[in-house]
PDB file of C-alpha atoms in Angstrom:
ATOM      1  CA  MET A 123       0.185   0.071   0.267  1.00  0.00           C
ATOM      2  CA  THR A 124       0.972   3.616  -0.366  1.00  0.00           C
ATOM      3  CA  SER A 125       2.311   5.877   2.766  1.00  0.00           C
ATOM      4  CA  PRO A 126      -0.237   7.064   4.887  1.00  0.00           C
ATOM      5  CA  GLN A 127      -1.637  10.479   3.925  1.00  0.00           C
ATOM      6  CA  PRO A 128      -2.203  13.225   6.560  1.00  0.00           C
ATOM      7  CA  SER A 129      -5.529  13.155   8.251  1.00  0.00           C
ATOM      8  CA  PRO A 130      -7.942  15.710   6.928  1.00  0.00           C
ATOM      9  CA  LEU A 131      -8.570  16.147  10.599  1.00  0.00           C
ATOM     10  CA  LEU A 132      -5.244  17.852  11.021  1.00  0.00           C
ATOM     11  CA  SER A 133      -6.885  20.879   9.844  1.00  0.00           C
ATOM     12  CA  LEU A 134      -9.246  20.895  13.042  1.00  0.00           C
ATOM     13  CA  PRO A 135      -8.454  24.012  15.149  1.00  0.00           C
ATOM     14  CA  GLY A 136      -5.361  23.365  17.315  1.00  0.00           C
ATOM     15  CA  ALA A 137      -4.367  20.297  15.626  1.00  0.00           C
ATOM     16  CA  VAL A 138      -0.781  19.189  15.991  1.00  0.00           C
ATOM     17  CA  SER A 139       0.619  16.217  14.154  1.00  0.00           C
ATOM     18  CA  GLY A 140       2.258  13.447  16.026  1.00  0.00           C
ATOM     19  CA  ASP A 141       5.675  11.820  14.916  1.00  0.00           C
ATOM     20  CA  GLY A 142       7.057   8.638  13.688  1.00  0.00           C
ATOM     21  CA  ILE A 143       4.432   5.948  12.615  1.00  0.00           C
ATOM     22  CA  ASP A 144       1.705   8.488  14.173  1.00  0.00           C
ATOM     23  CA  ALA A 145       2.478  11.639  12.114  1.00  0.00           C
ATOM     24  CA  PRO A 146      -0.334  11.375  10.011  1.00  0.00           C
ATOM     25  CA  VAL A 147      -2.875  12.150  12.682  1.00  0.00           C
ATOM     26  CA  ALA A 148      -3.209  14.567  15.605  1.00  0.00           C
ATOM     27  CA  ALA A 149      -1.162  14.207  18.751  1.00  0.00           C
ATOM     28  CA  HIS A 150      -2.949  16.587  20.407  1.00  0.00           C
ATOM     29  CA  TYR A 151      -5.734  19.552  19.722  1.00  0.00           C
ATOM     30  CA  GLY A 152      -4.265  22.069  22.129  1.00  0.00           C
ATOM     31  CA  SER A 153      -4.398  20.273  25.618  1.00  0.00           C
ATOM     32  CA  PHE A 154      -3.530  16.462  25.912  1.00  0.00           C
ATOM     33  CA  ASN A 155      -4.641  16.820  29.728  1.00  0.00           C
ATOM     34  CA  THR A 156      -8.041  18.301  28.840  1.00  0.00           C
ATOM     35  CA  GLU A 157      -8.368  15.746  26.300  1.00  0.00           C
ATOM     36  CA  GLN A 158      -7.640  12.720  28.500  1.00  0.00           C
ATOM     37  CA  ARG A 159     -10.296  14.017  30.920  1.00  0.00           C
ATOM     38  CA  PHE A 160     -13.144  14.202  28.535  1.00  0.00           C
ATOM     39  CA  LEU A 161     -12.369  10.620  27.087  1.00  0.00           C
ATOM     40  CA  GLU A 162     -12.404   9.247  30.538  1.00  0.00           C
ATOM     41  CA  ALA A 163     -15.853  10.971  30.978  1.00  0.00           C
ATOM     42  CA  GLY A 164     -17.198   9.152  27.928  1.00  0.00           C
ATOM     43  CA  GLU A 165     -17.142  12.116  25.376  1.00  0.00           C
ATOM     44  CA  GLY A 166     -15.273  12.730  22.228  1.00  0.00           C
ATOM     45  CA  PHE A 167     -13.398  10.577  19.924  1.00  0.00           C
ATOM     46  CA  VAL A 168      -9.911   9.860  18.480  1.00  0.00           C
ATOM     47  CA  ASP A 169      -8.648   9.932  15.051  1.00  0.00           C
ATOM     48  CA  LEU A 170      -6.882   6.512  14.104  1.00  0.00           C
ATOM     49  CA  SER A 171      -7.233   6.855  10.451  1.00  0.00           C
ATOM     50  CA  HIS A 172      -3.333   6.189  10.033  1.00  0.00           C
ATOM     51  CA  ARG A 173      -4.035   2.686  10.985  1.00  0.00           C
ATOM     52  CA  ASP A 174      -3.909  -0.247   8.051  1.00  0.00           C
ATOM     53  CA  VAL A 175      -7.342  -1.990   7.152  1.00  0.00           C
ATOM     54  CA  VAL A 176      -7.610  -5.251   6.018  1.00  0.00           C
ATOM     55  CA  ARG A 177     -10.792  -7.089   4.552  1.00  0.00           C
ATOM     56  CA  ILE A 178     -11.427 -10.767   4.506  1.00  0.00           C
ATOM     57  CA  SER A 179     -14.766 -11.936   2.703  1.00  0.00           C
ATOM     58  CA  GLY A 180     -15.858 -15.352   1.614  1.00  0.00           C
ATOM     59  CA  PRO A 181     -18.045 -18.366   2.754  1.00  0.00           C
ATOM     60  CA  ASP A 182     -14.858 -19.937   4.694  1.00  0.00           C
ATOM     61  CA  ARG A 183     -13.375 -16.859   6.389  1.00  0.00           C
ATOM     62  CA  LEU A 184     -14.284 -17.639   9.987  1.00  0.00           C
ATOM     63  CA  THR A 185     -13.149 -21.304   9.893  1.00  0.00           C
ATOM     64  CA  TRP A 186      -9.966 -19.922   8.160  1.00  0.00           C
ATOM     65  CA  LEU A 187      -9.114 -17.761  10.656  1.00  0.00           C
ATOM     66  CA  HIS A 188     -10.200 -19.826  13.462  1.00  0.00           C
ATOM     67  CA  ASN A 189      -7.480 -22.292  12.226  1.00  0.00           C
ATOM     68  CA  LEU A 190      -4.985 -19.666  11.515  1.00  0.00           C
ATOM     69  CA  THR A 191      -5.072 -17.282  14.583  1.00  0.00           C
ATOM     70  CA  THR A 192      -5.218 -17.666  18.253  1.00  0.00           C
ATOM     71  CA  GLN A 193      -9.056 -16.400  18.632  1.00  0.00           C
ATOM     72  CA  HIS A 194     -12.205 -18.585  18.521  1.00  0.00           C
ATOM     73  CA  PHE A 195     -13.937 -17.347  15.318  1.00  0.00           C
ATOM     74  CA  THR A 196     -16.401 -20.202  14.283  1.00  0.00           C
ATOM     75  CA  ASP A 197     -19.061 -18.865  16.489  1.00  0.00           C
ATOM     76  CA  LEU A 198     -18.345 -15.034  16.052  1.00  0.00           C
ATOM     77  CA  GLN A 199     -21.473 -13.362  15.719  1.00  0.00           C
ATOM     78  CA  PRO A 200     -21.885 -10.237  13.347  1.00  0.00           C
ATOM     79  CA  GLY A 201     -21.142  -6.645  14.934  1.00  0.00           C
ATOM     80  CA  THR A 202     -19.058  -8.389  17.935  1.00  0.00           C
ATOM     81  CA  TRP A 203     -15.438  -7.113  17.868  1.00  0.00           C
ATOM     82  CA  THR A 204     -12.422  -9.364  18.663  1.00  0.00           C
ATOM     83  CA  GLN A 205      -8.830  -9.186  18.767  1.00  0.00           C
ATOM     84  CA  ALA A 206      -6.487 -12.189  17.365  1.00  0.00           C
ATOM     85  CA  LEU A 207      -2.774 -12.908  17.085  1.00  0.00           C
ATOM     86  CA  ILE A 208      -0.864 -15.029  14.278  1.00  0.00           C
ATOM     87  CA  LEU A 209       2.105 -16.693  16.019  1.00  0.00           C
ATOM     88  CA  SER A 210       5.195 -18.281  14.595  1.00  0.00           C
ATOM     89  CA  PRO A 211       5.625 -21.926  15.094  1.00  0.00           C
ATOM     90  CA  THR A 212       7.561 -21.223  18.238  1.00  0.00           C
ATOM     91  CA  GLY A 213       4.930 -18.879  19.760  1.00  0.00           C
ATOM     92  CA  HIS A 214       6.246 -15.868  18.948  1.00  0.00           C
ATOM     93  CA  VAL A 215       3.669 -12.981  18.005  1.00  0.00           C
ATOM     94  CA  GLU A 216       4.091 -12.053  14.268  1.00  0.00           C
ATOM     95  CA  HIS A 217       0.903 -10.142  13.520  1.00  0.00           C
ATOM     96  CA  GLU A 218      -1.926  -8.573  15.647  1.00  0.00           C
ATOM     97  CA  LEU A 219      -5.402  -7.485  14.532  1.00  0.00           C
ATOM     98  CA  ARG A 220      -8.775  -6.305  15.672  1.00  0.00           C
ATOM     99  CA  GLY A 221     -11.788  -6.333  13.687  1.00  0.00           C
ATOM    100  CA  VAL A 222     -15.604  -7.275  13.155  1.00  0.00           C
ATOM    101  CA  ASP A 223     -17.331  -9.466  11.134  1.00  0.00           C
ATOM    102  CA  ASP A 224     -20.618  -8.080   9.317  1.00  0.00           C
ATOM    103  CA  GLY A 225     -21.981 -11.489   8.203  1.00  0.00           C
ATOM    104  CA  GLU A 226     -20.178 -11.093   4.751  1.00  0.00           C
ATOM    105  CA  SER A 227     -16.882 -10.408   5.796  1.00  0.00           C
ATOM    106  CA  PHE A 228     -14.271  -9.570   8.504  1.00  0.00           C
ATOM    107  CA  THR A 229     -12.873  -6.077   8.686  1.00  0.00           C
ATOM    108  CA  ALA A 230      -9.708  -5.570  10.852  1.00  0.00           C
ATOM    109  CA  HIS A 231      -7.357  -2.897  11.473  1.00  0.00           C
ATOM    110  CA  THR A 232      -3.619  -3.241  12.305  1.00  0.00           C
ATOM    111  CA  GLU A 233      -0.692  -0.945  13.175  1.00  0.00           C
ATOM    112  CA  PRO A 234       0.455   1.433  10.326  1.00  0.00           C
ATOM    113  CA  GLY A 235       2.306  -0.228   7.729  1.00  0.00           C
ATOM    114  CA  ALA A 236       1.550  -3.826   9.265  1.00  0.00           C
ATOM    115  CA  SER A 237      -0.910  -4.628   6.534  1.00  0.00           C
ATOM    116  CA  GLY A 238       1.615  -5.545   3.779  1.00  0.00           C
ATOM    117  CA  PRO A 239       3.023  -8.307   5.840  1.00  0.00           C
ATOM    118  CA  LEU A 240      -0.216  -9.661   7.158  1.00  0.00           C
ATOM    119  CA  ILE A 241      -1.671  -9.631   3.793  1.00  0.00           C
ATOM    120  CA  ALA A 242       1.252 -11.355   2.261  1.00  0.00           C
ATOM    121  CA  PHE A 243       1.218 -14.092   4.974  1.00  0.00           C
ATOM    122  CA  LEU A 244      -2.777 -14.693   4.503  1.00  0.00           C
ATOM    123  CA  GLU A 245      -2.359 -15.147   0.713  1.00  0.00           C
ATOM    124  CA  ARG A 246       0.236 -17.917   1.168  1.00  0.00           C
ATOM    125  CA  MET A 247      -2.293 -19.442   3.420  1.00  0.00           C
ATOM    126  CA  LYS A 248      -5.217 -19.620   1.184  1.00  0.00           C
ATOM    127  CA  PHE A 249      -4.501 -22.756  -0.610  1.00  0.00           C
ATOM    128  CA  MET A 250      -8.156 -23.907  -1.885  1.00  0.00           C
ATOM    129  CA  THR A 251     -10.093 -21.887   0.854  1.00  0.00           C
ATOM    130  CA  ARG A 252     -12.734 -19.651  -0.318  1.00  0.00           C
ATOM    131  CA  VAL A 253     -11.556 -16.333   1.136  1.00  0.00           C
ATOM    132  CA  GLU A 254     -10.534 -13.180  -0.761  1.00  0.00           C
ATOM    133  CA  VAL A 255      -8.083 -10.635   1.396  1.00  0.00           C
ATOM    134  CA  THR A 256      -7.991  -7.057   0.370  1.00  0.00           C
ATOM    135  CA  ASP A 257      -6.269  -4.069   1.647  1.00  0.00           C
ATOM    136  CA  GLU A 258      -9.062  -1.230   2.293  1.00  0.00           C
ATOM    137  CA  THR A 259      -6.774   1.489   3.926  1.00  0.00           C
ATOM    138  CA  GLU A 260      -7.420   4.032   1.374  1.00  0.00           C
ATOM    139  CA  ALA A 261     -11.141   3.495   1.616  1.00  0.00           C
ATOM    140  CA  TYR A 262     -11.729   3.118   5.424  1.00  0.00           C
ATOM    141  CA  ALA A 263     -10.357   5.211   8.274  1.00  0.00           C
ATOM    142  CA  VAL A 264     -10.378   3.752  11.683  1.00  0.00           C
ATOM    143  CA  THR A 265     -11.834   5.889  14.953  1.00  0.00           C
ATOM    144  CA  TRP A 266     -12.073   5.195  18.393  1.00  0.00           C
ATOM    145  CA  ARG A 267     -14.910   6.654  20.970  1.00  0.00           C
ATOM    146  CA  PRO A 268     -15.001   5.934  24.898  1.00  0.00           C
ATOM    147  CA  GLU A 269     -18.135   3.834  26.191  1.00  0.00           C
ATOM    148  CA  PRO A 270     -20.664   6.199  27.563  1.00  0.00           C
ATOM    149  CA  VAL A 271     -20.023   7.181  31.102  1.00  0.00           C
ATOM    150  CA  VAL A 272     -23.255   5.578  32.277  1.00  0.00           C
ATOM    151  CA  GLU A 273     -22.214   2.152  31.099  1.00  0.00           C
ATOM    152  CA  VAL A 274     -18.810   2.408  32.500  1.00  0.00           C
ATOM    153  CA  ARG A 275     -20.015   3.174  36.052  1.00  0.00           C
ATOM    154  CA  ALA A 276     -22.510   0.335  35.851  1.00  0.00           C
ATOM    155  CA  GLU A 277     -20.051  -2.161  34.961  1.00  0.00           C
ATOM    156  CA  ARG A 278     -16.780  -0.685  36.513  1.00  0.00           C
ATOM    157  CA  ALA A 279     -15.604  -3.521  38.511  1.00  0.00           C
ATOM    158  CA  SER A 280     -15.426  -5.808  35.326  1.00  0.00           C
ATOM    159  CA  LYS A 281     -15.587  -3.596  32.339  1.00  0.00           C
ATOM    160  CA  PRO A 282     -12.376  -1.857  30.926  1.00  0.00           C
ATOM    161  CA  LEU A 283     -12.444   1.661  29.533  1.00  0.00           C
ATOM    162  CA  GLU A 284     -11.282   0.637  26.090  1.00  0.00           C
ATOM    163  CA  GLY A 285     -14.084   2.159  24.364  1.00  0.00           C
ATOM    164  CA  ARG A 286     -15.206   0.962  20.642  1.00  0.00           C
ATOM    165  CA  TYR A 287     -13.338   1.019  17.407  1.00  0.00           C
ATOM    166  CA  ALA A 288     -15.277   1.914  14.150  1.00  0.00           C
ATOM    167  CA  PHE A 289     -14.639   1.980  10.509  1.00  0.00           C
ATOM    168  CA  VAL A 290     -15.782   5.345   8.576  1.00  0.00           C
ATOM    169  CA  PRO A 291     -15.631   5.767   4.933  1.00  0.00           C
ATOM    170  CA  ARG A 292     -12.723   8.037   4.379  1.00  0.00           C
ATOM    171  CA  ASP A 293     -14.776  10.566   2.525  1.00  0.00           C
ATOM    172  CA  GLN A 294     -17.177  10.886   5.496  1.00  0.00           C
ATOM    173  CA  LEU A 295     -14.451  11.422   7.986  1.00  0.00           C
ATOM    174  CA  ASP A 296     -14.955  15.130   8.255  1.00  0.00           C
ATOM    175  CA  ALA A 297     -18.722  14.473   8.890  1.00  0.00           C
ATOM    176  CA  PHE A 298     -17.988  11.944  11.366  1.00  0.00           C
ATOM    177  CA  ALA A 299     -15.704  14.342  13.339  1.00  0.00           C
ATOM    178  CA  GLU A 300     -18.411  17.093  13.324  1.00  0.00           C
ATOM    179  CA  ALA A 301     -21.125  14.696  14.642  1.00  0.00           C
ATOM    180  CA  ALA A 302     -18.893  12.778  17.335  1.00  0.00           C
ATOM    181  CA  GLY A 303     -18.192  15.580  19.683  1.00  0.00           C
ATOM    182  CA  PRO A 304     -14.677  17.091  20.654  1.00  0.00           C
ATOM    183  CA  PRO A 305     -11.712  15.264  19.073  1.00  0.00           C
ATOM    184  CA  ALA A 306      -8.743  14.060  21.160  1.00  0.00           C
ATOM    185  CA  GLY A 307      -5.155  13.500  19.986  1.00  0.00           C
ATOM    186  CA  LEU A 308      -3.005  10.525  20.129  1.00  0.00           C
ATOM    187  CA  TRP A 309      -0.804  11.719  23.398  1.00  0.00           C
ATOM    188  CA  ALA A 310      -4.398  11.495  25.063  1.00  0.00           C
ATOM    189  CA  PHE A 311      -5.397   8.172  23.620  1.00  0.00           C
ATOM    190  CA  GLU A 312      -2.073   6.423  24.361  1.00  0.00           C
ATOM    191  CA  ALA A 313      -1.963   8.063  28.185  1.00  0.00           C
ATOM    192  CA  LEU A 314      -5.277   6.194  28.682  1.00  0.00           C
ATOM    193  CA  ARG A 315      -4.082   3.123  27.080  1.00  0.00           C
ATOM    194  CA  ILE A 316      -0.584   2.667  28.611  1.00  0.00           C
ATOM    195  CA  ALA A 317      -2.369   3.454  32.171  1.00  0.00           C
ATOM    196  CA  ARG A 318      -4.576   0.470  31.216  1.00  0.00           C
ATOM    197  CA  GLY A 319      -1.617  -1.791  30.863  1.00  0.00           C
ATOM    198  CA  GLU A 320      -2.631  -2.508  27.089  1.00  0.00           C
ATOM    199  CA  PRO A 321       0.419  -3.305  24.892  1.00  0.00           C
ATOM    200  CA  ARG A 322       0.630  -1.895  21.431  1.00  0.00           C
ATOM    201  CA  PHE A 323       1.935  -4.398  18.882  1.00  0.00           C
ATOM    202  CA  GLY A 324       5.441  -3.464  17.530  1.00  0.00           C
ATOM    203  CA  LEU A 325       5.970  -0.789  20.147  1.00  0.00           C
ATOM    204  CA  ASP A 326       5.633  -2.823  23.629  1.00  0.00           C
ATOM    205  CA  THR A 327       6.662  -5.968  21.828  1.00  0.00           C
ATOM    206  CA  ASP A 328       9.379  -7.355  19.960  1.00  0.00           C
ATOM    207  CA  HIS A 329      10.278 -10.548  17.836  1.00  0.00           C
ATOM    208  CA  ARG A 330      10.447 -12.555  21.324  1.00  0.00           C
ATOM    209  CA  THR A 331       7.296 -11.471  22.675  1.00  0.00           C
ATOM    210  CA  ILE A 332       4.856 -14.778  23.495  1.00  0.00           C
ATOM    211  CA  PRO A 333       1.308 -13.763  24.369  1.00  0.00           C
ATOM    212  CA  ASN A 334       1.622 -14.837  28.008  1.00  0.00           C
ATOM    213  CA  GLU A 335       4.247 -12.083  28.561  1.00  0.00           C
ATOM    214  CA  VAL A 336       1.994  -9.136  27.875  1.00  0.00           C
ATOM    215  CA  GLY A 337      -1.369 -10.116  28.860  1.00  0.00           C
ATOM    216  CA  TRP A 338      -2.793 -11.164  25.822  1.00  0.00           C
ATOM    217  CA  ILE A 339      -4.306 -14.530  27.183  1.00  0.00           C
ATOM    218  CA  GLY A 340      -7.704 -14.027  27.276  1.00  0.00           C
ATOM    219  CA  PRO A 341      -8.436 -10.854  25.267  1.00  0.00           C
ATOM    220  CA  ALA A 342      -6.601 -12.061  22.323  1.00  0.00           C
ATOM    221  CA  VAL A 343      -5.711 -15.693  22.669  1.00  0.00           C
ATOM    222  CA  HIS A 344      -8.658 -18.342  23.343  1.00  0.00           C
ATOM    223  CA  LEU A 345      -7.342 -21.192  25.386  1.00  0.00           C
ATOM    224  CA  ASP A 346     -10.335 -23.300  24.559  1.00  0.00           C
ATOM    225  CA  LYS A 347      -9.928 -24.015  20.725  1.00  0.00           C
ATOM    226  CA  GLY A 348      -8.142 -26.364  18.182  1.00  0.00           C
ATOM    227  CA  CYS A 349      -4.777 -26.435  17.043  1.00  0.00           C
ATOM    228  CA  TYR A 350      -3.117 -23.088  15.640  1.00  0.00           C
ATOM    229  CA  ARG A 351       0.426 -22.503  14.843  1.00  0.00           C
ATOM    230  CA  GLY A 352       2.489 -21.443  18.118  1.00  0.00           C
ATOM    231  CA  GLN A 353      -0.289 -23.174  20.281  1.00  0.00           C
ATOM    232  CA  GLU A 354       2.169 -25.598  21.996  1.00  0.00           C
ATOM    233  CA  THR A 355       4.339 -22.566  23.482  1.00  0.00           C
ATOM    234  CA  VAL A 356       1.166 -20.992  24.683  1.00  0.00           C
ATOM    235  CA  ALA A 357      -0.295 -24.005  26.352  1.00  0.00           C
ATOM    236  CA  ARG A 358       2.980 -24.900  27.951  1.00  0.00           C
ATOM    237  CA  VAL A 359       3.735 -21.570  29.589  1.00  0.00           C
ATOM    238  CA  HIS A 360      -0.060 -21.253  30.539  1.00  0.00           C
ATOM    239  CA  THR A 361       0.234 -24.603  32.298  1.00  0.00           C
ATOM    240  CA  LEU A 362       3.530 -24.502  33.577  1.00  0.00           C
ATOM    241  CA  GLY A 363       3.597 -20.501  34.359  1.00  0.00           C
ATOM    242  CA  ARG A 364       6.605 -18.619  34.554  1.00  0.00           C
ATOM    243  CA  PRO A 365       6.909 -16.590  31.099  1.00  0.00           C
ATOM    244  CA  PRO A 366      10.437 -15.399  30.640  1.00  0.00           C
ATOM    245  CA  ARG A 367       9.314 -11.635  31.035  1.00  0.00           C
ATOM    246  CA  ARG A 368       6.400  -9.503  31.935  1.00  0.00           C
ATOM    247  CA  LEU A 369       5.078  -6.324  31.070  1.00  0.00           C
ATOM    248  CA  VAL A 370       5.061  -3.989  33.895  1.00  0.00           C
ATOM    249  CA  LEU A 371       3.842  -0.083  34.223  1.00  0.00           C
ATOM    250  CA  LEU A 372       6.561   2.297  35.133  1.00  0.00           C
ATOM    251  CA  HIS A 373       6.023   5.087  37.149  1.00  0.00           C
ATOM    252  CA  LEU A 374       8.905   7.359  36.117  1.00  0.00           C
ATOM    253  CA  ASP A 375      10.498  10.364  38.248  1.00  0.00           C
ATOM    254  CA  GLY A 376       8.599  13.408  37.266  1.00  0.00           C
ATOM    255  CA  THR A 377      11.314  15.873  37.876  1.00  0.00           C
ATOM    256  CA  GLU A 378      12.585  15.931  34.418  1.00  0.00           C
ATOM    257  CA  ASN A 379      10.629  17.346  31.489  1.00  0.00           C
ATOM    258  CA  ARG A 380      11.057  14.274  29.256  1.00  0.00           C
ATOM    259  CA  LEU A 381       9.985  10.631  28.389  1.00  0.00           C
ATOM    260  CA  PRO A 382      12.223   7.938  28.097  1.00  0.00           C
ATOM    261  CA  THR A 383      12.977   6.918  24.424  1.00  0.00           C
ATOM    262  CA  ARG A 384      11.244   3.675  23.246  1.00  0.00           C
ATOM    263  CA  GLY A 385      14.006   0.879  23.184  1.00  0.00           C
ATOM    264  CA  SER A 386      15.645   2.477  26.136  1.00  0.00           C
ATOM    265  CA  ASP A 387      17.436  -0.091  28.752  1.00  0.00           C
ATOM    266  CA  LEU A 388      15.649  -0.808  31.823  1.00  0.00           C
ATOM    267  CA  LEU A 389      18.586  -1.009  34.473  1.00  0.00           C
ATOM    268  CA  LEU A 390      18.959  -2.789  37.621  1.00  0.00           C
ATOM    269  CA  GLY A 391      21.923  -1.118  38.852  1.00  0.00           C
ATOM    270  CA  ASP A 392      24.413  -1.693  35.834  1.00  0.00           C
ATOM    271  CA  LYS A 393      22.465  -4.791  34.686  1.00  0.00           C
ATOM    272  CA  VAL A 394      19.977  -4.548  31.818  1.00  0.00           C
ATOM    273  CA  VAL A 395      16.946  -6.240  32.946  1.00  0.00           C
ATOM    274  CA  GLY A 396      14.657  -5.069  30.311  1.00  0.00           C
ATOM    275  CA  VAL A 397      13.512  -2.664  27.620  1.00  0.00           C
ATOM    276  CA  VAL A 398      10.949   0.290  27.611  1.00  0.00           C
ATOM    277  CA  GLY A 399       8.025   0.458  25.187  1.00  0.00           C
ATOM    278  CA  SER A 400       5.888   3.316  24.788  1.00  0.00           C
ATOM    279  CA  SER A 401       5.292   6.401  27.067  1.00  0.00           C
ATOM    280  CA  ALA A 402       3.087   9.085  28.011  1.00  0.00           C
ATOM    281  CA  ARG A 403       2.022  11.752  30.398  1.00  0.00           C
ATOM    282  CA  HIS A 404      -1.140  10.834  32.234  1.00  0.00           C
ATOM    283  CA  HIS A 405      -2.973  13.458  33.664  1.00  0.00           C
ATOM    284  CA  GLU A 406      -3.297  12.079  37.110  1.00  0.00           C
ATOM    285  CA  LEU A 407      -0.437   9.311  37.228  1.00  0.00           C
ATOM    286  CA  GLY A 408       1.898  11.655  35.850  1.00  0.00           C
ATOM    287  CA  PRO A 409       4.947  10.302  33.318  1.00  0.00           C
ATOM    288  CA  ILE A 410       4.282   6.484  32.701  1.00  0.00           C
ATOM    289  CA  ALA A 411       5.589   3.900  30.397  1.00  0.00           C
ATOM    290  CA  LEU A 412       5.088   0.024  29.560  1.00  0.00           C
ATOM    291  CA  ALA A 413       8.219  -2.093  29.750  1.00  0.00           C
ATOM    292  CA  LEU A 414       9.036  -5.670  29.361  1.00  0.00           C
ATOM    293  CA  VAL A 415      11.123  -6.869  32.248  1.00  0.00           C
ATOM    294  CA  LYS A 416      12.771 -10.340  33.091  1.00  0.00           C
ATOM    295  CA  ARG A 417      10.437 -12.315  35.050  1.00  0.00           C
ATOM    296  CA  ASN A 418      12.807 -13.129  38.001  1.00  0.00           C
ATOM    297  CA  VAL A 419      13.531  -9.295  38.579  1.00  0.00           C
ATOM    298  CA  ALA A 420      11.879  -8.458  42.073  1.00  0.00           C
ATOM    299  CA  LEU A 421       8.494  -6.668  41.928  1.00  0.00           C
ATOM    300  CA  ASP A 422       9.738  -3.990  44.451  1.00  0.00           C
ATOM    301  CA  ALA A 423      13.217  -3.327  42.600  1.00  0.00           C
ATOM    302  CA  GLN A 424      13.948   0.432  41.958  1.00  0.00           C
ATOM    303  CA  LEU A 425      14.800   0.744  38.190  1.00  0.00           C
ATOM    304  CA  THR A 426      16.218   3.181  36.082  1.00  0.00           C
ATOM    305  CA  THR A 427      15.873   3.900  32.387  1.00  0.00           C
ATOM    306  CA  ASP A 428      17.453   6.722  30.326  1.00  0.00           C
ATOM    307  CA  ASN A 429      18.842   8.240  33.726  1.00  0.00           C
ATOM    308  CA  MET A 430      15.321   8.474  35.292  1.00  0.00           C
ATOM    309  CA  PRO A 431      14.366   6.483  38.500  1.00  0.00           C
ATOM    310  CA  ALA A 432      11.518   4.113  37.355  1.00  0.00           C
ATOM    311  CA  ALA A 433       8.931   2.169  40.167  1.00  0.00           C
ATOM    312  CA  GLN A 434       7.093  -1.012  38.859  1.00  0.00           C
ATOM    313  CA  GLU A 435       3.574  -1.649  38.975  1.00  0.00           C
ATOM    314  CA  VAL A 436       2.341  -5.251  38.021  1.00  0.00           C
ATOM    315  CA  VAL A 437       0.513  -5.513  34.788  1.00  0.00           C
ATOM    316  CA  VAL A 438       1.086  -9.045  34.035  1.00  0.00           C
ATOM    317  CA  ASP A 439       1.489 -11.675  37.021  1.00  0.00           C
ATOM    318  CA  PRO A 440       5.062 -13.019  36.686  1.00  0.00           C
ATOM    319  CA  GLU A 441       3.897 -16.626  37.673  1.00  0.00           C
ATOM    320  CA  VAL A 442       0.998 -17.168  35.502  1.00  0.00           C
ATOM    321  CA  GLY A 443       1.332 -14.628  32.662  1.00  0.00           C
ATOM    322  CA  LEU A 444      -2.445 -13.250  33.126  1.00  0.00           C
ATOM    323  CA  HIS A 445      -3.189  -9.623  33.119  1.00  0.00           C
ATOM    324  CA  VAL A 446      -3.759  -8.547  36.582  1.00  0.00           C
ATOM    325  CA  ARG A 447      -3.894  -4.672  36.425  1.00  0.00           C
ATOM    326  CA  PRO A 448      -7.499  -3.289  37.009  1.00  0.00           C
ATOM    327  CA  ARG A 449      -8.464  -1.785  33.288  1.00  0.00           C
ATOM    328  CA  THR A 450     -11.041   0.708  34.500  1.00  0.00           C
TER     329      THR A 450
END
């Protein structure tokens, strides 16, 4: 596919573009702290139109996806969103996608630039299956809206404030923005995501990541389904426990007006014990980041990264590899 074009919503008042792979959309519209607060209140929307979109159609699509991925697709009902992974034969995460079926096709979104490798893999796996895979990035934009606050309050004990993704025809993105309420940028969206302990593929994961390390057992990996590539590793670690690494939330020293560079070493004294992923400034928690840490590092160990003290908060249980941080 071609390189993502800047979002038309960058013309909205106060819009400041992001950087890196998030450059085509707004980082903020003037105040990322205010934008975090109204998202938490169940208002507004986030422009994620730089994400790639893939459509899988055909009568065999759900059975095919069920056999290829970590998720249970055979009973997926139209309108129900789901997350799935494609693993290597040794259980490492190679692709991550989130999508919804409409009864005729399954439409999914991935990280910017990830659709090409995903489509190439899927095309190799078609064989005689009655499916068609197409790149719909130029036709559809991804958006996100928080759940209405009344729903969140009613189910706060068990429901994460993860909101709802939607696919919007690109030629209708301006009209969607006008009707959807105040816009919030990527900085606000990312701060809330990081605070939930929700990893982002390729930013908080690497080529060695297995689902058990980052809390994807459950949300993206269905343990009660048939065989899929990489299942043996996932099942073994789930049964025996003790994944080699664990995802943690770092609370960073707020005295310095900066965030650690993604990929920075996480140090225990002079010893490298992990790597830092994405980071943000949260309106209540201050500077935070996600990191992958060796399992045997003590939970109360004081760490440093990029010359900044960093305290850990457990996201994934180091013994069983399940997400344990409240996502409200």
